[in-house]
Amino acid sequence: MKQIEQPLYPKLSPIYNKILQLLSAIVLIVLLMNFWVNSRDLQQLQIQDHANKMGKLYLAQAATSAMPYLALEQSQLQQYADTLAAQPVVKNVQIYDITGQEMASSAKAQSINDLFGISVNKVNQIDDIVPFVQELRTEELQGYIRLSLYRTILTDELADNSRVQYDIMRLFLIVAGFIGFLLTRGLNRFSRQGFRPPKSRRYGS
């Protein structure tokens, strides 16, 4: 009698399974990388937004404190500018009257052109130092104050938190990949042990 042929599918299914596993792994890696990049970009935007808010808050406090000095002698206004520039976050302080003439400035104060590298032989520093400008006014305009603040100091706290979060995320991804590897090996072993091709039957004449 004829031997009953075994179906073709059981022979090819392990190959299909391996291809499916490979494709699934590639898709998951792409999704994880996309999530990683988007998350990191969003985190950087949040850090920069936080730096801008902190800088504006610091500037508003400095402007409020500067108002009483406008009615005093210029030496006292200069002393206030020097005191303000002594703060770790402050690079430069410049105070102007309503016409834009400088009334007081900290030592080695730089112009906007210097900060942006527009002046001759000057390097662009805007990645490290960010300028903030605000009006000095009560009911009427009294002048302007400009602070140049160190960006890194404004962003340090959130940047440190971000690095910690990404370190934890990397650890989770490594652990998840290791667990997935172990599960895949375990399932493959189980599949090989559990599958038994049916024995061929011979029928007598």
Coordinates of N, CA and C in Angstrom, one line a residue:
M1 N 0.8 -1.2 0.0 CA 0.0 0.0 0.0 C 0.9 1.2 0.0
K2 N 0.2 2.3 -0.5 CA 1.0 3.6 -0.5 C 1.2 4.1 0.9
Q3 N 2.3 4.7 1.1 CA 2.6 5.4 2.3 C 2.0 6.8 2.3
I4 N 1.2 7.1 3.3 CA 0.6 8.4 3.4 C 1.6 9.5 3.6
E5 N 1.7 10.5 2.7 CA 2.7 11.5 2.7 C 2.3 12.5 3.9
Q6 N 3.3 12.9 4.6 CA 3.1 13.9 5.6 C 2.9 15.3 5.0
P7 N 2.1 16.1 5.6 CA 1.8 17.4 5.1 C 3.0 18.2 5.0
L8 N 3.1 19.2 4.1 CA 4.2 20.0 3.9 C 4.4 21.0 5.0
Y9 N 3.3 21.5 5.6 CA 3.3 22.7 6.6 C 4.2 22.4 7.8
P10 N 4.1 21.2 8.4 CA 5.0 21.0 9.6 C 6.5 21.2 9.3
K11 N 6.9 20.8 8.1 CA 8.3 20.9 7.7 C 8.7 22.4 7.6
L12 N 7.8 23.2 7.0 CA 8.1 24.6 6.8 C 7.8 25.5 7.9
S13 N 7.0 25.1 8.9 CA 6.5 26.0 9.9 C 7.7 26.6 10.8
P14 N 8.7 25.8 11.1 CA 9.8 26.3 11.9 C 10.5 27.5 11.1
I15 N 10.6 27.4 9.8 CA 11.3 28.4 9.0 C 10.4 29.7 9.1
Y16 N 9.1 29.5 8.9 CA 8.1 30.6 9.0 C 8.2 31.2 10.3
N17 N 8.3 30.4 11.4 CA 8.3 31.0 12.7 C 9.6 31.8 13.0
K18 N 10.7 31.3 12.5 CA 11.9 32.1 12.6 C 11.9 33.4 11.9
I19 N 11.3 33.4 10.7 CA 11.2 34.6 9.9 C 10.3 35.6 10.6
L20 N 9.1 35.1 11.1 CA 8.2 35.9 11.8 C 8.8 36.5 13.0
Q21 N 9.6 35.7 13.8 CA 10.3 36.2 15.0 C 11.3 37.3 14.6
L22 N 12.0 37.1 13.5 CA 13.0 38.1 13.1 C 12.3 39.4 12.7
L23 N 11.2 39.3 11.9 CA 10.5 40.5 11.5 C 9.9 41.2 12.7
S24 N 9.4 40.4 13.6 CA 8.8 41.1 14.8 C 9.8 41.8 15.6
A25 N 11.0 41.2 15.7 CA 12.1 41.8 16.5 C 12.6 43.1 15.8
I26 N 12.6 43.1 14.4 CA 13.0 44.3 13.7 C 12.0 45.4 13.9
V27 N 10.7 45.1 13.8 CA 9.7 46.1 14.0 C 9.7 46.7 15.4
L28 N 9.9 45.8 16.4 CA 10.0 46.3 17.8 C 11.2 47.2 18.0
I29 N 12.3 46.8 17.4 CA 13.5 47.7 17.5 C 13.3 49.0 16.9
V30 N 12.7 49.0 15.7 CA 12.4 50.3 15.1 C 11.4 51.2 15.9
L31 N 10.4 50.5 16.5 CA 9.5 51.3 17.3 C 10.2 51.8 18.6
L32 N 11.0 51.0 19.2 CA 11.7 51.5 20.4 C 12.7 52.6 20.0
M33 N 13.4 52.5 18.9 CA 14.3 53.6 18.5 C 13.5 54.9 18.2
N34 N 12.4 54.8 17.6 CA 11.6 55.9 17.3 C 11.1 56.6 18.6
F35 N 10.6 55.7 19.5 CA 10.2 56.2 20.8 C 11.3 56.9 21.5
W36 N 12.5 56.3 21.5 CA 13.7 56.8 22.2 C 14.0 58.2 21.6
V37 N 14.0 58.4 20.3 CA 14.4 59.6 19.7 C 13.4 60.7 20.0
N38 N 12.1 60.4 19.8 CA 11.0 61.3 20.1 C 11.0 61.8 21.6
S39 N 11.2 60.8 22.4 CA 11.2 61.1 23.9 C 12.4 62.0 24.2
R40 N 13.5 61.7 23.6 CA 14.7 62.6 23.9 C 14.5 64.0 23.4
D41 N 14.0 64.1 22.2 CA 13.8 65.4 21.6 C 12.8 66.2 22.5
L42 N 11.7 65.6 22.9 CA 10.7 66.2 23.8 C 11.3 66.6 25.1
Q43 N 12.2 65.8 25.6 CA 12.8 66.1 26.9 C 13.8 67.3 26.7
Q44 N 14.5 67.4 25.6 CA 15.4 68.6 25.4 C 14.6 69.9 25.2
L45 N 13.4 69.8 24.6 CA 12.6 70.9 24.4 C 12.0 71.4 25.8
Q46 N 11.7 70.4 26.6 CA 11.2 70.8 28.0 C 12.3 71.4 28.8
I47 N 13.5 70.9 28.6 CA 14.7 71.5 29.4 C 14.9 72.9 28.9
Q48 N 14.9 73.2 27.6 CA 15.1 74.5 27.1 C 14.0 75.5 27.6
D49 N 12.8 75.0 27.5 CA 11.6 75.8 28.0 C 11.8 76.1 29.5
H50 N 12.2 75.1 30.3 CA 12.4 75.4 31.7 C 13.5 76.4 31.9
A51 N 14.6 76.4 31.1 CA 15.7 77.4 31.2 C 15.2 78.8 30.9
N52 N 14.3 78.9 29.8 CA 13.8 80.2 29.5 C 12.9 80.8 30.6
K53 N 12.1 79.9 31.2 CA 11.2 80.3 32.2 C 12.0 80.8 33.5
M54 N 13.0 80.0 33.8 CA 13.9 80.4 35.0 C 14.6 81.6 34.7
G55 N 15.1 81.8 33.5 CA 15.8 83.0 33.1 C 14.9 84.3 33.2
K56 N 13.7 84.1 32.7 CA 12.8 85.3 32.7 C 12.4 85.6 34.2
L57 N 12.2 84.6 35.0 CA 11.9 84.8 36.4 C 13.0 85.5 37.1
Y58 N 14.2 85.1 36.9 CA 15.4 85.7 37.5 C 15.5 87.1 37.0
L59 N 15.3 87.4 35.7 CA 15.3 88.7 35.2 C 14.3 89.6 35.8
A60 N 13.1 89.1 36.0 CA 12.0 89.9 36.6 C 12.4 90.3 38.0
Q61 N 13.0 89.4 38.7 CA 13.4 89.8 40.1 C 14.5 90.8 40.1
A62 N 15.4 90.7 39.2 CA 16.5 91.6 39.1 C 16.0 93.0 38.7
A63 N 15.0 93.0 37.7 CA 14.5 94.3 37.3 C 13.7 95.0 38.5
T64 N 13.0 94.3 39.2 CA 12.3 94.8 40.4 C 13.3 95.4 41.4
S65 N 14.4 94.7 41.6 CA 15.4 95.1 42.6 C 16.1 96.3 42.1
A66 N 16.2 96.5 40.8 CA 17.0 97.6 40.2 C 16.3 98.9 40.2
M67 N 15.0 98.9 40.3 CA 14.2 100.1 40.2 C 14.6 101.2 41.2
P68 N 14.7 100.9 42.5 CA 15.1 101.9 43.4 C 16.4 102.5 43.1
Y69 N 17.3 101.8 42.5 CA 18.7 102.4 42.3 C 18.7 103.4 41.1
L70 N 17.7 103.4 40.3 CA 17.6 104.4 39.2 C 17.5 105.8 39.7
A71 N 17.0 106.0 40.9 CA 16.8 107.3 41.5 C 18.1 107.7 42.3
L72 N 19.0 106.8 42.4 CA 20.2 107.1 43.2 C 21.4 107.5 42.3
E73 N 22.5 107.7 42.9 CA 23.7 108.1 42.2 C 24.1 106.9 41.3
Q74 N 24.9 107.2 40.2 CA 25.3 106.2 39.3 C 26.2 105.2 39.9
S75 N 27.0 105.6 40.9 CA 27.9 104.7 41.6 C 27.2 103.6 42.3
Q76 N 26.0 103.9 42.9 CA 25.2 103.0 43.6 C 24.6 102.0 42.6
L77 N 24.2 102.5 41.5 CA 23.6 101.6 40.4 C 24.7 100.7 39.9
Q78 N 25.9 101.2 39.8 CA 27.0 100.4 39.3 C 27.3 99.3 40.4
Q79 N 27.2 99.7 41.7 CA 27.5 98.7 42.7 C 26.4 97.6 42.7
Y80 N 25.2 98.0 42.4 CA 24.1 97.0 42.3 C 24.4 96.0 41.1
A81 N 24.9 96.6 40.0 CA 25.2 95.7 38.8 C 26.3 94.8 39.2
D82 N 27.3 95.2 39.9 CA 28.4 94.3 40.2 C 28.0 93.2 41.2
T83 N 27.1 93.6 42.2 CA 26.6 92.6 43.1 C 25.8 91.6 42.4
L84 N 24.9 92.0 41.4 CA 24.1 91.1 40.7 C 25.0 90.1 39.8
A85 N 26.1 90.7 39.3 CA 26.9 89.9 38.4 C 27.7 88.9 39.2
A86 N 27.8 89.0 40.5 CA 28.5 88.1 41.4 C 27.8 86.7 41.5
Q87 N 26.5 86.7 41.2 CA 25.8 85.5 41.3 C 26.3 84.4 40.3
P88 N 26.4 83.2 40.6 CA 27.0 82.1 39.7 C 26.3 82.0 38.4
V89 N 25.0 82.3 38.3 CA 24.3 82.1 37.1 C 24.4 83.3 36.1
V90 N 24.9 84.4 36.6 CA 25.0 85.6 35.8 C 26.4 85.8 35.2
K91 N 26.4 86.0 33.9 CA 27.6 86.3 33.2 C 27.9 87.8 33.1
N92 N 26.8 88.5 32.6 CA 27.0 89.9 32.4 C 25.7 90.6 32.9
V93 N 25.8 91.9 33.3 CA 24.7 92.7 33.6 C 24.9 94.1 33.0
Q94 N 23.9 94.6 32.3 CA 24.0 95.9 31.7 C 22.6 96.6 31.9
I95 N 22.7 97.9 32.3 CA 21.5 98.7 32.6 C 21.6 99.9 31.7
Y96 N 20.5 100.2 31.0 CA 20.4 101.3 30.0 C 19.3 102.3 30.4
D97 N 19.4 103.5 30.0 CA 18.4 104.5 30.1 C 17.4 104.3 29.0
I98 N 16.4 105.2 29.0 CA 15.3 105.0 28.0 C 15.8 105.3 26.5
T99 N 16.9 105.9 26.4 CA 17.4 106.2 25.0 C 18.4 105.0 24.6
G100 N 18.6 104.1 25.5 CA 19.5 103.0 25.1 C 21.0 103.2 25.5
Q101 N 21.3 104.4 26.2 CA 22.6 104.6 26.7 C 22.9 103.8 27.9
E102 N 24.1 103.2 28.0 CA 24.5 102.4 29.1 C 24.7 103.3 30.3
M103 N 24.0 102.9 31.4 CA 24.2 103.6 32.7 C 25.1 102.8 33.7
A104 N 25.1 101.5 33.6 CA 25.9 100.7 34.5 C 26.1 99.3 33.8
S105 N 27.2 98.7 34.1 CA 27.5 97.4 33.6 C 28.5 96.7 34.4
S106 N 28.4 95.3 34.4 CA 29.4 94.5 35.2 C 30.7 94.5 34.4
A107 N 31.7 94.1 35.1 CA 33.1 94.0 34.5 C 33.1 93.1 33.3
K108 N 33.8 93.5 32.3 CA 33.9 92.7 31.0 C 32.6 92.3 30.4
A109 N 31.6 93.2 30.5 CA 30.3 93.0 29.9 C 30.5 93.0 28.4
Q110 N 29.7 92.1 27.8 CA 29.7 91.9 26.3 C 28.4 92.4 25.7
S111 N 28.6 93.0 24.5 CA 27.4 93.4 23.7 C 26.7 92.2 23.1
I112 N 25.5 92.4 22.6 CA 24.8 91.3 21.9 C 25.6 90.8 20.7
N113 N 26.3 91.8 20.0 CA 27.1 91.4 18.8 C 28.2 90.5 19.2
D114 N 28.8 90.8 20.4 CA 29.9 89.9 20.9 C 29.4 88.5 21.2
L115 N 28.2 88.4 21.9 CA 27.7 87.2 22.3 C 27.3 86.3 21.1
F116 N 26.8 86.9 20.0 CA 26.4 86.2 18.8 C 27.6 86.0 17.8
G117 N 28.7 86.5 18.2 CA 29.9 86.3 17.3 C 29.9 87.2 16.1
I118 N 29.0 88.2 16.1 CA 29.0 89.1 15.0 C 30.2 90.1 14.9
S119 N 30.6 90.5 16.1 CA 31.8 91.4 16.1 C 33.0 90.7 15.6
V120 N 34.0 91.5 15.2 CA 35.2 90.9 14.6 C 36.0 90.1 15.7
N121 N 36.5 89.0 15.3 CA 37.3 88.1 16.2 C 36.5 87.7 17.5
K122 N 35.2 87.6 17.4 CA 34.4 87.1 18.5 C 33.8 85.8 18.1
V123 N 33.6 84.9 19.1 CA 33.1 83.5 18.8 C 31.6 83.5 19.3
N124 N 30.7 82.9 18.6 CA 29.3 82.8 19.0 C 29.2 82.0 20.3
Q125 N 28.7 82.6 21.4 CA 28.6 82.0 22.7 C 27.1 81.6 23.0
I126 N 26.2 81.8 22.1 CA 24.8 81.7 22.4 C 24.4 80.3 22.9
D127 N 25.2 79.3 22.6 CA 24.9 77.9 23.1 C 25.2 77.8 24.6
D128 N 26.1 78.6 25.1 CA 26.4 78.6 26.5 C 25.8 79.7 27.3
I129 N 25.6 80.8 26.7 CA 25.1 82.0 27.4 C 23.9 82.5 26.7
V130 N 22.8 82.8 27.4 CA 21.6 83.3 26.8 C 21.2 84.6 27.4
P131 N 21.0 85.7 26.5 CA 20.6 87.0 27.0 C 19.1 87.2 27.2
F132 N 18.8 87.9 28.3 CA 17.4 88.3 28.6 C 17.3 89.8 28.8
V133 N 16.3 90.4 28.2 CA 16.1 91.9 28.3 C 14.7 92.2 28.8
Q134 N 14.6 93.2 29.7 CA 13.3 93.6 30.2 C 13.3 95.1 30.4
E135 N 12.2 95.6 30.3 CA 12.0 97.1 30.5 C 12.0 97.3 32.0
L136 N 12.5 98.5 32.4 CA 12.4 99.0 33.8 C 11.4 100.1 33.8
R137 N 10.3 99.8 34.4 CA 9.2 100.8 34.4 C 8.3 100.7 35.6
T138 N 7.8 101.9 36.0 CA 6.7 101.9 37.0 C 5.5 102.2 36.2
E139 N 5.0 103.5 36.2 CA 4.0 103.9 35.2 C 4.5 104.3 33.9
E140 N 5.8 104.7 33.9 CA 6.4 105.1 32.7 C 7.7 104.3 32.5
L141 N 8.2 104.3 31.3 CA 9.5 103.6 31.0 C 10.6 104.3 31.7
Q142 N 11.4 103.6 32.4 CA 12.6 104.2 33.1 C 13.9 103.7 32.5
G143 N 13.9 102.6 31.8 CA 15.1 102.1 31.2 C 15.0 100.6 30.9
Y144 N 16.1 100.0 30.7 CA 16.2 98.6 30.4 C 17.3 97.9 31.2
I145 N 17.1 96.6 31.4 CA 18.1 95.8 32.0 C 18.3 94.5 31.2
R146 N 19.6 94.2 31.0 CA 19.9 93.0 30.2 C 20.8 92.1 31.1
L147 N 20.4 90.9 31.2 CA 21.2 89.9 31.9 C 21.6 88.8 30.9
S148 N 22.9 88.4 30.9 CA 23.4 87.3 30.2 C 23.6 86.1 31.2
L149 N 22.9 85.1 31.0 CA 22.9 84.0 32.0 C 23.5 82.7 31.4
Y150 N 24.2 82.0 32.3 CA 24.8 80.7 31.8 C 23.6 79.7 31.6
R151 N 23.5 79.2 30.4 CA 22.5 78.2 30.1 C 22.6 76.9 30.8
T152 N 23.8 76.5 31.0 CA 24.1 75.2 31.6 C 23.6 75.2 33.1
I153 N 23.8 76.3 33.8 CA 23.3 76.4 35.2 C 21.8 76.4 35.2
L154 N 21.1 77.0 34.2 CA 19.7 77.0 34.2 C 19.1 75.6 33.9
T155 N 19.8 74.8 33.2 CA 19.3 73.5 32.8 C 19.9 72.4 33.6
D156 N 20.8 72.6 34.4 CA 21.5 71.5 35.1 C 20.6 70.5 35.8
E157 N 19.6 71.1 36.6 CA 18.8 70.2 37.4 C 17.9 69.3 36.5
L158 N 17.3 69.8 35.5 CA 16.5 69.0 34.6 C 17.3 68.1 33.8
A159 N 18.5 68.6 33.4 CA 19.4 67.7 32.6 C 19.9 66.5 33.4
D160 N 20.2 66.7 34.6 CA 20.6 65.6 35.5 C 19.5 64.6 35.6
N161 N 18.2 65.1 35.9 CA 17.1 64.2 36.0 C 16.8 63.4 34.7
S162 N 17.1 64.1 33.6 CA 16.9 63.4 32.3 C 17.9 62.3 32.1
R163 N 19.1 62.6 32.4 CA 20.2 61.5 32.3 C 19.8 60.3 33.2
V164 N 19.3 60.6 34.4 CA 19.0 59.5 35.3 C 17.8 58.6 34.6
Q165 N 16.8 59.3 34.1 CA 15.7 58.6 33.5 C 16.1 57.8 32.3
Y166 N 17.0 58.3 31.5 CA 17.5 57.5 30.3 C 18.4 56.4 30.7
D167 N 19.1 56.5 31.8 CA 19.9 55.4 32.3 C 19.0 54.3 32.8
I168 N 17.9 54.7 33.5 CA 17.0 53.6 33.9 C 16.3 53.0 32.7
M169 N 15.9 53.8 31.7 CA 15.3 53.2 30.5 C 16.2 52.3 29.8
R170 N 17.5 52.6 29.7 CA 18.4 51.7 29.0 C 18.5 50.4 29.8
L171 N 18.5 50.5 31.1 CA 18.6 49.3 31.9 C 17.4 48.4 31.7
F172 N 16.2 49.0 31.7 CA 15.0 48.3 31.4 C 15.0 47.6 30.0
L173 N 15.5 48.3 29.0 CA 15.5 47.8 27.7 C 16.5 46.6 27.6
I174 N 17.6 46.7 28.3 CA 18.6 45.5 28.3 C 17.9 44.3 29.0
V175 N 17.3 44.6 30.2 CA 16.6 43.5 30.9 C 15.5 42.9 30.1
A176 N 14.7 43.7 29.4 CA 13.6 43.3 28.6 C 14.1 42.4 27.4
G177 N 15.2 42.9 26.8 CA 15.8 42.1 25.7 C 16.3 40.7 26.2
F178 N 16.9 40.7 27.4 CA 17.4 39.4 27.9 C 16.3 38.5 28.2
I179 N 15.2 39.0 28.8 CA 14.0 38.2 29.1 C 13.4 37.7 27.8
G180 N 13.3 38.5 26.8 CA 12.8 38.1 25.5 C 13.6 37.0 24.9
F181 N 15.0 37.1 25.0 CA 15.9 36.0 24.5 C 15.6 34.7 25.2
L182 N 15.5 34.8 26.5 CA 15.3 33.6 27.3 C 13.9 32.9 26.9
L183 N 12.9 33.8 26.8 CA 11.6 33.3 26.4 C 11.6 32.6 25.1
T184 N 12.3 33.3 24.1 CA 12.4 32.7 22.8 C 13.0 31.3 22.8
R185 N 14.1 31.2 23.5 CA 14.8 29.9 23.5 C 13.9 28.9 24.2
G186 N 13.2 29.3 25.3 CA 12.4 28.4 26.0 C 11.2 27.9 25.1
L187 N 10.6 28.8 24.4 CA 9.5 28.5 23.6 C 9.9 27.6 22.4
N188 N 11.1 27.9 21.8 CA 11.6 27.0 20.7 C 11.8 25.6 21.2
R189 N 12.4 25.5 22.4 CA 12.7 24.1 23.0 C 11.4 23.4 23.2
F190 N 10.4 24.1 23.8 CA 9.1 23.5 24.1 C 8.5 23.1 22.8
S191 N 8.6 23.9 21.8 CA 8.0 23.6 20.5 C 8.6 22.4 19.9
R192 N 9.9 22.2 20.0 CA 10.6 21.1 19.4 C 10.3 19.8 20.1
Q193 N 10.1 19.9 21.5 CA 9.8 18.7 22.3 C 8.4 18.3 22.2
G194 N 7.5 19.3 22.0 CA 6.1 19.1 22.0 C 5.6 18.6 20.6
F195 N 6.3 18.9 19.5 CA 5.8 18.5 18.2 C 6.4 17.1 17.9
R196 N 5.5 16.2 17.6 CA 5.9 14.9 17.1 C 5.2 14.6 15.8
P197 N 5.9 14.4 14.8 CA 5.2 14.2 13.5 C 4.5 12.8 13.5
P198 N 3.3 12.8 13.0 CA 2.5 11.6 13.0 C 3.3 10.4 12.3
K199 N 3.2 9.2 12.9 CA 3.8 8.1 12.3 C 3.0 7.6 11.0
S200 N 3.7 7.2 10.0 CA 3.1 6.8 8.8 C 2.4 5.4 9.1
R201 N 1.3 5.2 8.5 CA 0.6 4.0 8.6 C 0.6 3.1 7.4
R202 N 0.8 1.9 7.5 CA 0.8 1.0 6.4 C -0.5 0.1 6.5
Y203 N -1.1 0.0 5.5 CA -2.3 -0.9 5.5 C -2.0 -2.2 4.7
G204 N -2.3 -3.2 5.3 CA -2.1 -4.5 4.6 C -3.0 -4.6 3.4
S205 N -2.6 -5.5 2.6 CA -3.4 -5.7 1.4 C -4.6 -6.6 1.7

